[in-house]
Coordinates of C-alpha atoms and ligand atoms in Angstrom, one line a residue:
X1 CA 102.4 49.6 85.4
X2 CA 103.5 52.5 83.0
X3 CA 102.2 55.8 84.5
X4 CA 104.2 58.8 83.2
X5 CA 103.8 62.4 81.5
X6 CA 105.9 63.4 78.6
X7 CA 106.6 67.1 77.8
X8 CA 106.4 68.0 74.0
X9 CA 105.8 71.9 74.5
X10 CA 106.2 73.7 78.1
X11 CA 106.1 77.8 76.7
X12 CA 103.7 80.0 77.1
X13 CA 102.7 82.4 74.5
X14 CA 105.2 82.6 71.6
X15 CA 107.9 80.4 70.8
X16 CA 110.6 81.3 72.3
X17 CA 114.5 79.6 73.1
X18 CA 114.0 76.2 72.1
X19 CA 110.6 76.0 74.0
X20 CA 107.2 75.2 72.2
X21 CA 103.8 76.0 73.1
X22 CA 102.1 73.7 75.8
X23 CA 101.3 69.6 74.6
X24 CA 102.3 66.8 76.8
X25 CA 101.2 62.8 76.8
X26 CA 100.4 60.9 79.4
X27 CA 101.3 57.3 79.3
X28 CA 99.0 55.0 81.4
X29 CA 99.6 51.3 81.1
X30 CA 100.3 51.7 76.9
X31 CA 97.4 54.3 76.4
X32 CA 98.1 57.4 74.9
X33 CA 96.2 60.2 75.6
X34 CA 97.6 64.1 74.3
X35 CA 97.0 67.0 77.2
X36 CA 96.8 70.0 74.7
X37 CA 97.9 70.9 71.3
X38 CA 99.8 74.2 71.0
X39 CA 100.8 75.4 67.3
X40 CA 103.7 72.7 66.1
X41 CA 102.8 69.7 68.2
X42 CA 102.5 67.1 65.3
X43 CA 105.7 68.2 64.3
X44 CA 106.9 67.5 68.6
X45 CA 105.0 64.2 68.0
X46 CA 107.2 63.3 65.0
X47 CA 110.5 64.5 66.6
X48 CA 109.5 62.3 69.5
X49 CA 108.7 59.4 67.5
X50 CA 105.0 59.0 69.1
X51 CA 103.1 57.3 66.8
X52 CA 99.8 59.4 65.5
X53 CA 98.0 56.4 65.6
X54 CA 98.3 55.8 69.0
X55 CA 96.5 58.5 69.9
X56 CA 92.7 58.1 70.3
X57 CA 91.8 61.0 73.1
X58 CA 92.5 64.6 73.2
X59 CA 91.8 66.8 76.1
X60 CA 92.3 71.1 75.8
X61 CA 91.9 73.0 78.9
X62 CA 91.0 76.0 77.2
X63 CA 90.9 77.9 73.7
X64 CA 94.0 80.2 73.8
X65 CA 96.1 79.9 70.9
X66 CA 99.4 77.9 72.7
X67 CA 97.0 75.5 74.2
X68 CA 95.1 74.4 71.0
X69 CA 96.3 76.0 67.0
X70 CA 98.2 72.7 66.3
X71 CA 95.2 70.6 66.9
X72 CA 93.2 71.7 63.4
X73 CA 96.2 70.3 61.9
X74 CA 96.8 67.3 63.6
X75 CA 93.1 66.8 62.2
X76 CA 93.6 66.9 59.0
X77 CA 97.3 64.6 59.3
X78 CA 95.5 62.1 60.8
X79 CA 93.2 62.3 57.9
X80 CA 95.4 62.4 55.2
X81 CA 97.3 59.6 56.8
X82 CA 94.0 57.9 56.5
X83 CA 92.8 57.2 59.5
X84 CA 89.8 55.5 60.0
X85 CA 89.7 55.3 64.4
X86 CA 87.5 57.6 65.7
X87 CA 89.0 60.0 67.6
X88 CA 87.3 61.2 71.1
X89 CA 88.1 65.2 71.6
X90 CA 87.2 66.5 74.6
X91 CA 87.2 70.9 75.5
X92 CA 86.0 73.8 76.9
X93 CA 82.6 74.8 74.4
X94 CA 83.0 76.5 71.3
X95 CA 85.9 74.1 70.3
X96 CA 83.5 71.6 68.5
X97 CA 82.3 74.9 66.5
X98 CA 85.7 75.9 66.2
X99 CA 86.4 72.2 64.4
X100 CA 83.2 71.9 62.6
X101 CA 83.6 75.4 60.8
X102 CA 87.1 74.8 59.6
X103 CA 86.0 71.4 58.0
X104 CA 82.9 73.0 56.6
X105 CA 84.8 75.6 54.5
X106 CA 87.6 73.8 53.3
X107 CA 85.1 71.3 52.5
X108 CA 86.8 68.7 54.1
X109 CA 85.0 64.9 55.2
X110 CA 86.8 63.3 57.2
X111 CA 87.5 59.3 56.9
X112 CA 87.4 59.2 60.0
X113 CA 85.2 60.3 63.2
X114 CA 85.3 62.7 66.0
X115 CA 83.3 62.6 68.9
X116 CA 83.3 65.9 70.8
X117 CA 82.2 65.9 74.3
X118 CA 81.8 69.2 76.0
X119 CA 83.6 70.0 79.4
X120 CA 81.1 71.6 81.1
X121 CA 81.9 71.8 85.0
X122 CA 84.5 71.2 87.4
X123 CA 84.6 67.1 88.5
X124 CA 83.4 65.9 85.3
X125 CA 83.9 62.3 84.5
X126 CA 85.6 62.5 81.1
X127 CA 86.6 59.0 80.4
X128 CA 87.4 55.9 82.2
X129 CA 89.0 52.4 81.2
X130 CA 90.0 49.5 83.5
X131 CA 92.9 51.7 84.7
X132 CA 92.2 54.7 85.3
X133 CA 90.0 58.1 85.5
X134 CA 90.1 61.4 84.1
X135 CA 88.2 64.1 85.7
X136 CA 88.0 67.8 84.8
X137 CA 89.3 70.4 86.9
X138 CA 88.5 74.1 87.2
X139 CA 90.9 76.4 86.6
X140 CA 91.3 80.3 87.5
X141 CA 92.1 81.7 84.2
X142 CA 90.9 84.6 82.1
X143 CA 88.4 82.6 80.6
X144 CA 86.7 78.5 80.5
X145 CA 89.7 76.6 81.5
X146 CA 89.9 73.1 83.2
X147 CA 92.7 70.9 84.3
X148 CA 92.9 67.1 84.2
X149 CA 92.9 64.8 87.4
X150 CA 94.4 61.2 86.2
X151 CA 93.5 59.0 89.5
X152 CA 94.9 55.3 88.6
X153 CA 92.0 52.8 89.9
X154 CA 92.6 50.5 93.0
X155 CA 93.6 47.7 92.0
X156 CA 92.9 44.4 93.1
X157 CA 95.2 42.3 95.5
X158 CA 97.5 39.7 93.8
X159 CA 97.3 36.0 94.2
X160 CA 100.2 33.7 94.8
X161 CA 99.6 31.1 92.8
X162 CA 102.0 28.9 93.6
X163 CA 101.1 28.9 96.9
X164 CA 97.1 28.3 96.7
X165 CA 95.9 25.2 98.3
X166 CA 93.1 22.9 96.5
X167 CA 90.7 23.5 99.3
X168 CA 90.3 27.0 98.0
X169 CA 87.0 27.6 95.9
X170 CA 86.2 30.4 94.0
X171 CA 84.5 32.5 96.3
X172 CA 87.4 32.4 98.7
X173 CA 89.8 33.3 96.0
X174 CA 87.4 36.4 95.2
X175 CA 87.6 37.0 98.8
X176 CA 91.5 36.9 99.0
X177 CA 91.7 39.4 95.6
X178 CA 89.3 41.7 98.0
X179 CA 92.6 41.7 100.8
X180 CA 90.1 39.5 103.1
X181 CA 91.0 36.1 105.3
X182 CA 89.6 32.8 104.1
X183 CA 89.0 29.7 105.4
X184 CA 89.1 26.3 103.0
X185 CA 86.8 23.9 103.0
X186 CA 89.0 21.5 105.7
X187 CA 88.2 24.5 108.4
X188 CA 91.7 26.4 108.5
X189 CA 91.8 29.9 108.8
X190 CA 94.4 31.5 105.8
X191 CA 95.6 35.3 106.8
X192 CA 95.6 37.2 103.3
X193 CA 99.2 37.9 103.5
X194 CA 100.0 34.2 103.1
X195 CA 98.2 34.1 99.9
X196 CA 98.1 37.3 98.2
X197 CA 99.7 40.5 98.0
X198 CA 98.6 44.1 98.1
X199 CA 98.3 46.4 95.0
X200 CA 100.0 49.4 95.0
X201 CA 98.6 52.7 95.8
X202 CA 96.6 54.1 92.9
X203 CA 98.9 57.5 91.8
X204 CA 97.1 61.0 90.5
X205 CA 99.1 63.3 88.0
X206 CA 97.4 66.7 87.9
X207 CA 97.8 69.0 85.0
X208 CA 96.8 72.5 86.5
X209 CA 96.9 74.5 82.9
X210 CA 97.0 78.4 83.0
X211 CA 95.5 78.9 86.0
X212 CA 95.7 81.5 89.3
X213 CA 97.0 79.9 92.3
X214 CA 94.2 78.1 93.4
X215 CA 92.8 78.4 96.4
X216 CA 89.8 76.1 97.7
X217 CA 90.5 73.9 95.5
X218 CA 88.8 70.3 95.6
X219 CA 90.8 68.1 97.9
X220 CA 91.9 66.0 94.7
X221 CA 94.9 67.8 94.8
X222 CA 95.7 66.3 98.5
X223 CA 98.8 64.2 98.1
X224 CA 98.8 64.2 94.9
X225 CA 101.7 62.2 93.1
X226 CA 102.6 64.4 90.3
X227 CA 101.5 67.8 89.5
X228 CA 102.2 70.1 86.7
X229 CA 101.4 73.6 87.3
X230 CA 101.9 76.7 85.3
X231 CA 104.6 78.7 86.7
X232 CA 104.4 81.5 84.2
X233 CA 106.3 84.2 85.6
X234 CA 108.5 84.5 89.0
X235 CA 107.5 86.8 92.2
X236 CA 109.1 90.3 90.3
X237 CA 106.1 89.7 88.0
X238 CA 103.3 89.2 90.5
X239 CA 101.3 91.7 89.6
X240 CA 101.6 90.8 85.4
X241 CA 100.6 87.5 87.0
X242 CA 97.9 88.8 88.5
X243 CA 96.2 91.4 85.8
X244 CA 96.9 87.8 83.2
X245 CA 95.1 85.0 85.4
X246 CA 99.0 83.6 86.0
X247 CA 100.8 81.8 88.6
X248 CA 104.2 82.8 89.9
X249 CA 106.4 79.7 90.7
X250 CA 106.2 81.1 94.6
X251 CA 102.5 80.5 94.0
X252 CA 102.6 77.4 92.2
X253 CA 105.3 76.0 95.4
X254 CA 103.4 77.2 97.8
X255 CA 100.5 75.3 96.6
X256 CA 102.1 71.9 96.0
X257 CA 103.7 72.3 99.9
X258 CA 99.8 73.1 101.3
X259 CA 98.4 70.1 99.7
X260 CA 101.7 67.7 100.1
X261 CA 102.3 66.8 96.9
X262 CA 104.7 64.5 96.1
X263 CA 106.4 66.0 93.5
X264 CA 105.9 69.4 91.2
X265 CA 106.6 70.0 87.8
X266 CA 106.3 73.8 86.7
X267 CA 105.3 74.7 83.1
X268 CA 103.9 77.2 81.0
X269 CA 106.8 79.4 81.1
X270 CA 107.3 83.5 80.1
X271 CA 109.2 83.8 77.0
X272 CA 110.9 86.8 79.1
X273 CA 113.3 83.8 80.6
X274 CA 115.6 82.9 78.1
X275 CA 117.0 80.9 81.4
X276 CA 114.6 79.7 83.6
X277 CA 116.3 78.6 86.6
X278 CA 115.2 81.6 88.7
X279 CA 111.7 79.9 88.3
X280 CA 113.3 77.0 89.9
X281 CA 115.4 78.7 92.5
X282 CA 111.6 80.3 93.4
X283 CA 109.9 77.5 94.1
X284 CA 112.2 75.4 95.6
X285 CA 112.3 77.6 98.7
X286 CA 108.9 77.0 99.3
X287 CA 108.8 73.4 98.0
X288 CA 111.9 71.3 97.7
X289 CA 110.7 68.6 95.4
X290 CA 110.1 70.9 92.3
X291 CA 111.4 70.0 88.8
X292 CA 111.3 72.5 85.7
X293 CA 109.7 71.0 82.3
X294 CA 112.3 70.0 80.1
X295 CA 110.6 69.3 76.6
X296 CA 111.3 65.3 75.1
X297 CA 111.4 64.4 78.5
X298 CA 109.2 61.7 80.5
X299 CA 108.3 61.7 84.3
X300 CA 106.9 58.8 85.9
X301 CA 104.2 59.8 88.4
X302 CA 106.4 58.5 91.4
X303 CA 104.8 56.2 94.5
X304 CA 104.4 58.1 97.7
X305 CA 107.2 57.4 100.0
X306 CA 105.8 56.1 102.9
X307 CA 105.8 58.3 105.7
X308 CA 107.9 60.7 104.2
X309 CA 107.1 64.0 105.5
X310 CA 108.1 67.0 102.8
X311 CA 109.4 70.2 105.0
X312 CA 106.5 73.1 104.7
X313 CA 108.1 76.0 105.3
X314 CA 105.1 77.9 104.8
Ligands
LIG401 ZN1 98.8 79.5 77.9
LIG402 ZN1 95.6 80.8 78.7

């Protein structure tokens, strides 16, 4: 199953080196769904070739500008492209004011519609399909901002076909697709593993937006598979960090070690570093499996290796 995060804009603040404000997609099984909208990401979209109308769900973590000024005119693209699936937004409040106000003096109706739904609390059910679930996650910041949690669903186990005797009814086969033993209607016992096969381990990507380090945070984060964290600024700049609700990529390492994570990817970075392998040569230190967001790129949310302990050297 198709489970991966592509970057489309990884800078904080202004534009700066090549790097764009913050907008990523997640992938899950064919579904599309856009994790903020930073000035220019229709034109990121384009130069990534994803389709516009694949994209029915928008989340924003919170209203400053490089999270959300290029959604207003994704709005409108879609519309002039004439759209006609709704399209489910989902943000801090004020955003569906924010939205209504600039259609309401440009005198714009849309041909298509928007449903808004306010994200009022941490651990918020925000959508759910056969696959997966996306939960809000509360974020330190300056002011209203949430994460996203994206927990794949367990999934049932997998029958062998080939291999299922006649004297199997449907209640056994149920059974087996629950990981249980059966026994057939001739009295023999049938250990699961003979018929079926066991799912794989529902992943979780975590995108932790402009945040603090957070501490106490829910225990979602625990072995998580894939996390993006903000990584603004390195340890020189703790104090900026600090006084502007940031995380240094010591911070954001530290983190991902505590909770064993399998694997970090740090964002949202200064457009003081025209090179930003310092942030790397940080966080690695503290956690070894750390990657730096490299826009157009895609990252599968990896498997846990089993029993693979990561080195804390905190
Ligand atoms: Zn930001
Ligand atoms: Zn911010």
């Amino acid at each position: 199953l198709i489970f991966e995060v592509k970057i489309l804009g990884c800078n904080s603040a202004s534009f700066a080196f090549g790097r764009h404000h913050t907008s990523q997609v997640v992938n899950s099984n064919q579904n599309l769904f856009l994790v903020d909208c930073g000035e220019g990401t229709q034109l990121r979209m384009i130069k990534q070739q994803i389709r516009f109308n694949r994209i029915h769900h928008i989340f924003i973590s919170h209203l400053h500008g490089d999270h959300y000024l290029g959604l207003m005119g994704l709005i409108f693209t879609f519309h002039l492209q004439g759209r006609t699936d709704d399209l489910y937004i989902y943000g801090p409040p004020g955003l569906d004011e924010i939205i209504s106000l600039q259609l309401r003096h440009s005198e714009s109706v849309l041909h298509y519609r928007i449903h808004f739904q306010v994200i009022e609390h941490d651990d918020q059910l925000l959508f759910e399909n056969e696959d997966l679930q996306i939960i809000s996650l509360a974020m330190n910041h300056r002011i209203a901002c949430y994460g996203f949690v994206f927990r794949e669903k367990q999934r049932r186990f997998k029958l062998k076909r080939e291999l299922l005797p006649e004297t199997l009814g449907r209640e056994e086969l149920l059974l087996l697709k629950e990981g249980q033993n059966v026994t057939d209607s001739a009295g023999r016992v049938w250990r699961n593993e003979e018929l079926a096969s066991p799912p794989p381990v529902p992943r979780t990507y975590i995108y932790a937006a402009d945040t603090r380090v957070l501490d106490g945070i829910r225990e979602v984060a625990e072995g998580c598979n894939l996390l993006y964290h903000e990584a603004t600024f390195t340890s020189e700049m703790q104090s900026r960090a600090e006084a502007t609700f940031h995380s240094t990529a010591a911070e954001a390492a530290q983190f991902a070690a505590r909770h064993h994570v399998e694997r970090l990817i740090l964002g949202h970075f200064s457009s003081r570093y025209q090179d930003v392998s310092p942030v790397l040569a940080e966080a690695i230190q503290y956690f070894p499996h750390t990657i730096l967001a490299a826009e157009g790129q895609t990252y599968e949310v990896p498997a846990r290796v089993a029993s693979k302990q990561h080195a804390s050297i905190i």
